[in-house]
PDB file of C-alpha atoms and ligand atoms in Angstrom:
ATOM      1  CA  UNK Q  41      46.419 -56.372 -29.283  1.00 92.00           C
ATOM      2  CA  UNK Q  42      50.195 -57.144 -28.751  1.00 97.00           C
ATOM      3  CA  UNK Q  43      51.218 -59.927 -31.345  1.00 98.00           C
ATOM      4  CA  UNK Q  44      53.528 -63.025 -30.301  1.00 98.00           C
ATOM      5  CA  UNK Q  45      54.469 -65.833 -32.346  1.00 99.00           C
ATOM      6  CA  UNK Q  46      56.922 -68.984 -32.020  1.00 98.00           C
ATOM      7  CA  UNK Q  47      59.899 -68.474 -34.184  1.00 98.00           C
ATOM      8  CA  UNK Q  48      61.773 -70.501 -36.887  1.00 98.00           C
ATOM      9  CA  UNK Q  49      65.557 -70.885 -36.186  1.00 96.00           C
ATOM     10  CA  UNK Q  50      66.389 -69.638 -39.822  1.00 97.00           C
ATOM     11  CA  UNK Q  51      69.801 -67.666 -39.799  1.00 97.00           C
ATOM     12  CA  UNK Q  52      68.433 -64.724 -42.028  1.00 97.00           C
ATOM     13  CA  UNK Q  53      68.046 -61.445 -41.088  1.00 98.00           C
ATOM     14  CA  UNK Q  54      67.442 -61.031 -37.302  1.00 98.00           C
ATOM     15  CA  UNK Q  55      65.127 -57.980 -37.976  1.00 98.00           C
ATOM     16  CA  UNK Q  56      62.706 -60.044 -39.912  1.00 98.00           C
ATOM     17  CA  UNK Q  57      59.470 -61.821 -38.493  1.00 98.00           C
ATOM     18  CA  UNK Q  58      60.841 -65.482 -38.391  1.00 98.00           C
ATOM     19  CA  UNK Q  59      57.368 -67.085 -38.375  1.00 98.00           C
ATOM     20  CA  UNK Q  60      57.115 -70.686 -38.493  1.00 98.00           C
ATOM     21  CA  UNK Q  61      55.291 -72.388 -41.487  1.00 98.00           C
ATOM     22  CA  UNK Q  62      52.363 -72.278 -41.136  1.00 98.00           C
ATOM     23  CA  UNK Q  63      52.655 -69.227 -38.690  1.00 98.00           C
ATOM     24  CA  UNK Q  64      51.876 -70.435 -34.995  1.00 98.00           C
ATOM     25  CA  UNK Q  65      50.548 -67.524 -32.537  1.00 98.00           C
ATOM     26  CA  UNK Q  66      51.286 -67.545 -29.103  1.00 98.00           C
ATOM     27  CA  UNK Q  67      48.705 -66.610 -26.349  1.00 98.00           C
ATOM     28  CA  UNK Q  68      49.774 -63.907 -24.133  1.00 98.00           C
ATOM     29  CA  UNK Q  69      47.874 -65.683 -20.943  1.00 98.00           C
ATOM     30  CA  UNK Q  70      49.697 -68.893 -21.453  1.00 98.00           C
ATOM     31  CA  UNK Q  71      53.136 -67.298 -21.890  1.00 98.00           C
ATOM     32  CA  UNK Q  72      52.281 -65.136 -18.756  1.00 98.00           C
ATOM     33  CA  UNK Q  73      51.703 -68.489 -16.798  1.00 97.00           C
ATOM     34  CA  UNK Q  74      54.596 -70.296 -18.203  1.00 97.00           C
ATOM     35  CA  UNK Q  75      57.257 -67.454 -17.950  1.00 98.00           C
ATOM     36  CA  UNK Q  76      55.923 -64.753 -15.966  1.00 98.00           C
ATOM     37  CA  UNK Q  77      56.369 -62.175 -18.446  1.00 98.00           C
ATOM     38  CA  UNK Q  78      53.927 -59.121 -17.804  1.00 98.00           C
ATOM     39  CA  UNK Q  79      52.323 -56.850 -20.477  1.00 98.00           C
ATOM     40  CA  UNK Q  80      50.189 -53.977 -20.199  1.00 97.00           C
ATOM     41  CA  UNK Q  81      48.611 -51.598 -23.303  1.00 97.00           C
ATOM     42  CA  UNK Q  82      48.954 -47.852 -21.886  1.00 96.00           C
ATOM     43  CA  UNK Q  83      48.223 -45.482 -24.454  1.00 90.00           C
ATOM     44  CA  UNK Q  84      50.169 -42.279 -24.308  1.00 80.00           C
ATOM     45  CA  UNK Q  85      47.721 -40.299 -26.430  1.00 82.00           C
ATOM     46  CA  UNK Q  86      44.989 -41.383 -23.986  1.00 82.00           C
ATOM     47  CA  UNK Q  87      43.724 -38.819 -21.331  1.00 77.00           C
ATOM     48  CA  UNK Q  88      44.368 -41.964 -18.734  1.00 87.00           C
ATOM     49  CA  UNK Q  89      47.556 -43.180 -19.869  1.00 88.00           C
ATOM     50  CA  UNK Q  90      49.804 -40.815 -17.712  1.00 90.00           C
ATOM     51  CA  UNK Q  91      47.660 -41.689 -14.864  1.00 92.00           C
ATOM     52  CA  UNK Q  92      47.699 -45.309 -15.746  1.00 94.00           C
ATOM     53  CA  UNK Q  93      51.610 -45.267 -16.113  1.00 96.00           C
ATOM     54  CA  UNK Q  94      51.903 -43.604 -12.781  1.00 95.00           C
ATOM     55  CA  UNK Q  95      49.746 -45.996 -11.076  1.00 95.00           C
ATOM     56  CA  UNK Q  96      51.779 -49.176 -12.252  1.00 96.00           C
ATOM     57  CA  UNK Q  97      55.324 -47.193 -11.278  1.00 97.00           C
ATOM     58  CA  UNK Q  98      53.684 -46.763  -7.754  1.00 97.00           C
ATOM     59  CA  UNK Q  99      52.145 -50.076  -7.501  1.00 97.00           C
ATOM     60  CA  UNK Q 100      55.479 -51.774  -8.747  1.00 97.00           C
ATOM     61  CA  UNK Q 101      58.181 -49.691  -6.967  1.00 98.00           C
ATOM     62  CA  UNK Q 102      59.672 -48.273 -10.220  1.00 98.00           C
ATOM     63  CA  UNK Q 103      61.384 -45.296  -8.743  1.00 97.00           C
ATOM     64  CA  UNK Q 104      64.137 -44.930 -11.595  1.00 98.00           C
ATOM     65  CA  UNK Q 105      63.466 -44.090 -15.431  1.00 98.00           C
ATOM     66  CA  UNK Q 106      65.448 -42.781 -18.426  1.00 98.00           C
ATOM     67  CA  UNK Q 107      65.073 -42.634 -22.146  1.00 98.00           C
ATOM     68  CA  UNK Q 108      66.820 -44.944 -24.628  1.00 98.00           C
ATOM     69  CA  UNK Q 109      66.764 -44.151 -28.370  1.00 98.00           C
ATOM     70  CA  UNK Q 110      68.143 -47.006 -30.558  1.00 98.00           C
ATOM     71  CA  UNK Q 111      69.198 -45.989 -33.815  1.00 98.00           C
ATOM     72  CA  UNK Q 112      72.503 -45.616 -35.767  1.00 97.00           C
ATOM     73  CA  UNK Q 113      72.659 -41.779 -35.481  1.00 95.00           C
ATOM     74  CA  UNK Q 114      71.482 -41.834 -31.416  1.00 95.00           C
ATOM     75  CA  UNK Q 115      73.058 -44.872 -29.920  1.00 97.00           C
ATOM     76  CA  UNK Q 116      76.881 -44.568 -29.218  1.00 97.00           C
ATOM     77  CA  UNK Q 117      78.865 -47.918 -29.985  1.00 98.00           C
ATOM     78  CA  UNK Q 118      75.413 -48.700 -31.959  1.00 98.00           C
ATOM     79  CA  UNK Q 119      76.723 -52.094 -33.639  1.00 98.00           C
ATOM     80  CA  UNK Q 120      78.410 -53.646 -30.722  1.00 98.00           C
ATOM     81  CA  UNK Q 121      74.973 -52.905 -28.575  1.00 98.00           C
ATOM     82  CA  UNK Q 122      72.888 -54.143 -31.488  1.00 98.00           C
ATOM     83  CA  UNK Q 123      74.810 -57.343 -30.932  1.00 98.00           C
ATOM     84  CA  UNK Q 124      74.978 -57.592 -27.378  1.00 98.00           C
ATOM     85  CA  UNK Q 125      71.406 -57.003 -27.140  1.00 98.00           C
ATOM     86  CA  UNK Q 126      70.589 -59.835 -29.410  1.00 98.00           C
ATOM     87  CA  UNK Q 127      72.847 -62.309 -27.412  1.00 98.00           C
ATOM     88  CA  UNK Q 128      70.677 -64.522 -25.386  1.00 98.00           C
ATOM     89  CA  UNK Q 129      71.273 -63.390 -21.821  1.00 99.00           C
ATOM     90  CA  UNK Q 130      69.614 -62.884 -18.420  1.00 98.00           C
ATOM     91  CA  UNK Q 131      69.514 -59.833 -15.908  1.00 98.00           C
ATOM     92  CA  UNK Q 132      69.635 -60.057 -12.327  1.00 98.00           C
ATOM     93  CA  UNK Q 133      66.316 -57.840 -12.001  1.00 98.00           C
ATOM     94  CA  UNK Q 134      63.351 -57.421 -14.121  1.00 98.00           C
ATOM     95  CA  UNK Q 135      63.724 -55.918 -17.754  1.00 98.00           C
ATOM     96  CA  UNK Q 136      60.982 -53.000 -17.854  1.00 98.00           C
ATOM     97  CA  UNK Q 137      60.360 -51.514 -21.076  1.00 98.00           C
ATOM     98  CA  UNK Q 138      57.459 -48.965 -22.096  1.00 98.00           C
ATOM     99  CA  UNK Q 139      57.597 -48.099 -25.905  1.00 98.00           C
ATOM    100  CA  UNK Q 140      57.523 -44.427 -27.031  1.00 97.00           C
ATOM    101  CA  UNK Q 141      57.867 -44.597 -30.574  1.00 97.00           C
ATOM    102  CA  UNK Q 142      59.252 -47.210 -33.071  1.00 98.00           C
ATOM    103  CA  UNK Q 143      59.057 -50.977 -33.059  1.00 98.00           C
ATOM    104  CA  UNK Q 144      61.043 -54.041 -32.409  1.00 99.00           C
ATOM    105  CA  UNK Q 145      61.120 -57.508 -31.088  1.00 99.00           C
ATOM    106  CA  UNK Q 146      61.452 -59.111 -27.724  1.00 99.00           C
ATOM    107  CA  UNK Q 147      62.342 -62.768 -27.971  1.00 99.00           C
ATOM    108  CA  UNK Q 148      61.610 -64.662 -24.786  1.00 99.00           C
ATOM    109  CA  UNK Q 149      62.091 -68.503 -23.952  1.00 98.00           C
ATOM    110  CA  UNK Q 150      58.941 -70.575 -23.031  1.00 98.00           C
ATOM    111  CA  UNK Q 151      58.807 -73.038 -20.557  1.00 98.00           C
ATOM    112  CA  UNK Q 152      59.922 -75.994 -23.050  1.00 98.00           C
ATOM    113  CA  UNK Q 153      63.075 -73.404 -24.380  1.00 98.00           C
ATOM    114  CA  UNK Q 154      61.163 -72.311 -27.512  1.00 98.00           C
ATOM    115  CA  UNK Q 155      61.770 -68.879 -28.715  1.00 98.00           C
ATOM    116  CA  UNK Q 156      58.475 -66.749 -28.796  1.00 99.00           C
ATOM    117  CA  UNK Q 157      58.803 -63.249 -30.583  1.00 99.00           C
ATOM    118  CA  UNK Q 158      57.005 -60.201 -29.008  1.00 99.00           C
ATOM    119  CA  UNK Q 159      56.443 -57.438 -31.317  1.00 98.00           C
ATOM    120  CA  UNK Q 160      56.519 -54.237 -29.337  1.00 98.00           C
ATOM    121  CA  UNK Q 161      54.955 -51.040 -30.860  1.00 98.00           C
ATOM    122  CA  UNK Q 162      54.172 -47.497 -28.872  1.00 97.00           C
ATOM    123  CA  UNK Q 163      51.962 -47.788 -25.791  1.00 97.00           C
ATOM    124  CA  UNK Q 164      53.378 -51.361 -24.910  1.00 98.00           C
ATOM    125  CA  UNK Q 165      54.748 -52.091 -21.512  1.00 98.00           C
ATOM    126  CA  UNK Q 166      56.462 -55.162 -21.131  1.00 98.00           C
ATOM    127  CA  UNK Q 167      58.049 -56.894 -18.283  1.00 98.00           C
ATOM    128  CA  UNK Q 168      60.559 -59.396 -18.213  1.00 98.00           C
ATOM    129  CA  UNK Q 169      61.152 -61.079 -14.830  1.00 98.00           C
ATOM    130  CA  UNK Q 170      64.732 -61.615 -13.684  1.00 98.00           C
ATOM    131  CA  UNK Q 171      66.528 -64.678 -14.767  1.00 98.00           C
ATOM    132  CA  UNK Q 172      64.209 -65.248 -17.970  1.00 98.00           C
ATOM    133  CA  UNK Q 173      66.352 -66.178 -21.053  1.00 99.00           C
ATOM    134  CA  UNK Q 174      65.968 -63.377 -23.810  1.00 99.00           C
ATOM    135  CA  UNK Q 175      67.108 -60.961 -26.225  1.00 98.00           C
ATOM    136  CA  UNK Q 176      66.183 -58.016 -28.485  1.00 98.00           C
ATOM    137  CA  UNK Q 177      66.235 -56.542 -31.956  1.00 98.00           C
ATOM    138  CA  UNK Q 178      65.358 -53.833 -34.054  1.00 98.00           C
ATOM    139  CA  UNK Q 179      62.747 -54.754 -36.806  1.00 98.00           C
ATOM    140  CA  UNK Q 180      63.652 -53.585 -40.288  1.00 98.00           C
ATOM    141  CA  UNK Q 181      62.433 -49.810 -39.637  1.00 98.00           C
ATOM    142  CA  UNK Q 182      65.711 -49.807 -37.541  1.00 98.00           C
ATOM    143  CA  UNK Q 183      64.327 -47.465 -34.789  1.00 98.00           C
ATOM    144  CA  UNK Q 184      62.993 -47.627 -31.283  1.00 98.00           C
ATOM    145  CA  UNK Q 185      62.622 -45.380 -28.356  1.00 98.00           C
ATOM    146  CA  UNK Q 186      61.804 -46.618 -25.022  1.00 98.00           C
ATOM    147  CA  UNK Q 187      61.448 -45.714 -21.497  1.00 98.00           C
ATOM    148  CA  UNK Q 188      63.339 -48.032 -19.078  1.00 98.00           C
ATOM    149  CA  UNK Q 189      62.082 -48.637 -15.331  1.00 98.00           C
ATOM    150  CA  UNK Q 190      63.837 -49.958 -12.468  1.00 98.00           C
ATOM    151  CA  UNK Q 191      63.616 -50.457  -8.906  1.00 98.00           C
ATOM    152  CA  UNK Q 192      66.413 -48.967  -7.105  1.00 97.00           C
ATOM    153  CA  UNK Q 193      69.822 -48.161  -8.402  1.00 97.00           C
ATOM    154  CA  UNK Q 194      69.822 -49.330 -12.162  1.00 98.00           C
ATOM    155  CA  UNK Q 195      71.953 -52.652 -13.117  1.00 97.00           C
ATOM    156  CA  UNK Q 196      71.703 -53.166 -16.928  1.00 97.00           C
ATOM    157  CA  UNK Q 197      74.534 -55.816 -16.916  1.00 98.00           C
ATOM    158  CA  UNK Q 198      73.575 -59.107 -19.234  1.00 98.00           C
ATOM    159  CA  UNK Q 199      74.628 -62.218 -18.446  1.00 98.00           C
ATOM    160  CA  UNK Q 200      74.988 -64.495 -21.419  1.00 99.00           C
ATOM    161  CA  UNK Q 201      73.654 -68.202 -21.493  1.00 98.00           C
ATOM    162  CA  UNK Q 202      74.756 -70.496 -19.810  1.00 98.00           C
ATOM    163  CA  UNK Q 203      74.160 -68.165 -16.814  1.00 98.00           C
ATOM    164  CA  UNK Q 204      72.733 -71.309 -14.354  1.00 98.00           C
ATOM    165  CA  UNK Q 205      75.037 -70.276 -11.679  1.00 98.00           C
ATOM    166  CA  UNK Q 206      73.350 -66.709 -11.024  1.00 98.00           C
ATOM    167  CA  UNK Q 207      71.032 -66.471  -8.432  1.00 98.00           C
ATOM    168  CA  UNK Q 208      68.238 -64.735 -10.283  1.00 98.00           C
ATOM    169  CA  UNK Q 209      68.424 -67.827 -12.973  1.00 98.00           C
ATOM    170  CA  UNK Q 210      67.996 -70.238 -10.073  1.00 98.00           C
ATOM    171  CA  UNK Q 211      65.243 -68.001  -8.479  1.00 98.00           C
ATOM    172  CA  UNK Q 212      63.253 -67.763 -11.606  1.00 98.00           C
ATOM    173  CA  UNK Q 213      63.451 -71.624 -12.172  1.00 98.00           C
ATOM    174  CA  UNK Q 214      62.142 -72.048  -8.741  1.00 98.00           C
ATOM    175  CA  UNK Q 215      59.234 -69.719  -9.579  1.00 98.00           C
ATOM    176  CA  UNK Q 216      58.589 -71.330 -12.693  1.00 97.00           C
ATOM    177  CA  UNK Q 217      58.347 -74.601 -11.219  1.00 97.00           C
ATOM    178  CA  UNK Q 218      55.959 -73.543  -8.592  1.00 96.00           C
ATOM    179  CA  UNK Q 219      53.929 -71.456 -10.941  1.00 96.00           C
ATOM    180  CA  UNK Q 220      54.445 -67.242 -11.021  1.00 94.00           C
ATOM    181  CA  UNK Q 221      50.834 -66.769  -9.344  1.00 84.00           C
ATOM    182  CA  UNK Q 222      52.390 -68.055  -6.025  1.00 80.00           C
ATOM    183  CA  UNK Q 223      54.495 -64.967  -5.834  1.00 76.00           C
TER     184      UNK Q 223
HETATM  185  C1  LIG W 121      64.695 -51.887 -26.133  1.00 82.45           C
HETATM  186  S1  LIG W 121      65.582 -51.645 -24.903  1.00 82.45           S
HETATM  187  C2  LIG W 121      67.430 -52.236 -25.060  1.00 82.45           C
HETATM  188  C3  LIG W 121      67.550 -53.820 -24.998  1.00 82.45           C
HETATM  189  C4  LIG W 121      68.113 -54.184 -23.562  1.00 82.45           C
HETATM  190  O1  LIG W 121      68.282 -53.243 -22.613  1.00 82.45           O
HETATM  191  C5  LIG W 121      68.113 -55.439 -23.193  1.00 82.45           C
HETATM  192  O2  LIG W 121      68.458 -55.550 -22.149  1.00 82.45           O
HETATM  193  C6  LIG W 121      67.410 -56.474 -24.028  1.00 82.45           C
HETATM  194  O3  LIG W 121      67.107 -57.580 -23.549  1.00 82.45           O
HETATM  195 FE1  FE2 W 122      67.948 -57.773 -21.724  1.00 82.45          FE
END
């Protein structure tokens, strides 16, 4: 099962776990309810895996996909990108990532603006709603390979916090107040 936990605010290496003392795990259903973050496990080595992924793509209209490999040797402008991924930001559209290999951490803000760290490994498919404050870091294995999905022409631009004037942020706050189940 996917692991997620509330983070300490220590300034040590971002690639460490950053558990609270004692560790405080977060509940996926509760996080889904209060943040709109979605999660599926789709095992790429399971016979049903491809069918399940195809069904999800159809259901959610994901008609663009590419593969991104994040490591020193494979990602152009590695240091700059790593810094940018870990700067708190939002996007105007969903961030959809299916983990193919390696591992890393997506950090999201919960409804009380606390950081929740989500550890991702192969088979995890994570959807961060448009307008949610978040960031990403590699862990100490320094490697991840992901499939990125998108609806329509992809836009990857991060809008760093504060981004309260961006319409996806305003929409996100409205949805959060009303409850994501309403949408
Ligand atoms: C692991 S996907 C690369 C990071 C990224 O695209 C992003 O927007 C992080 O928030
Ligand atoms: Fe992002």
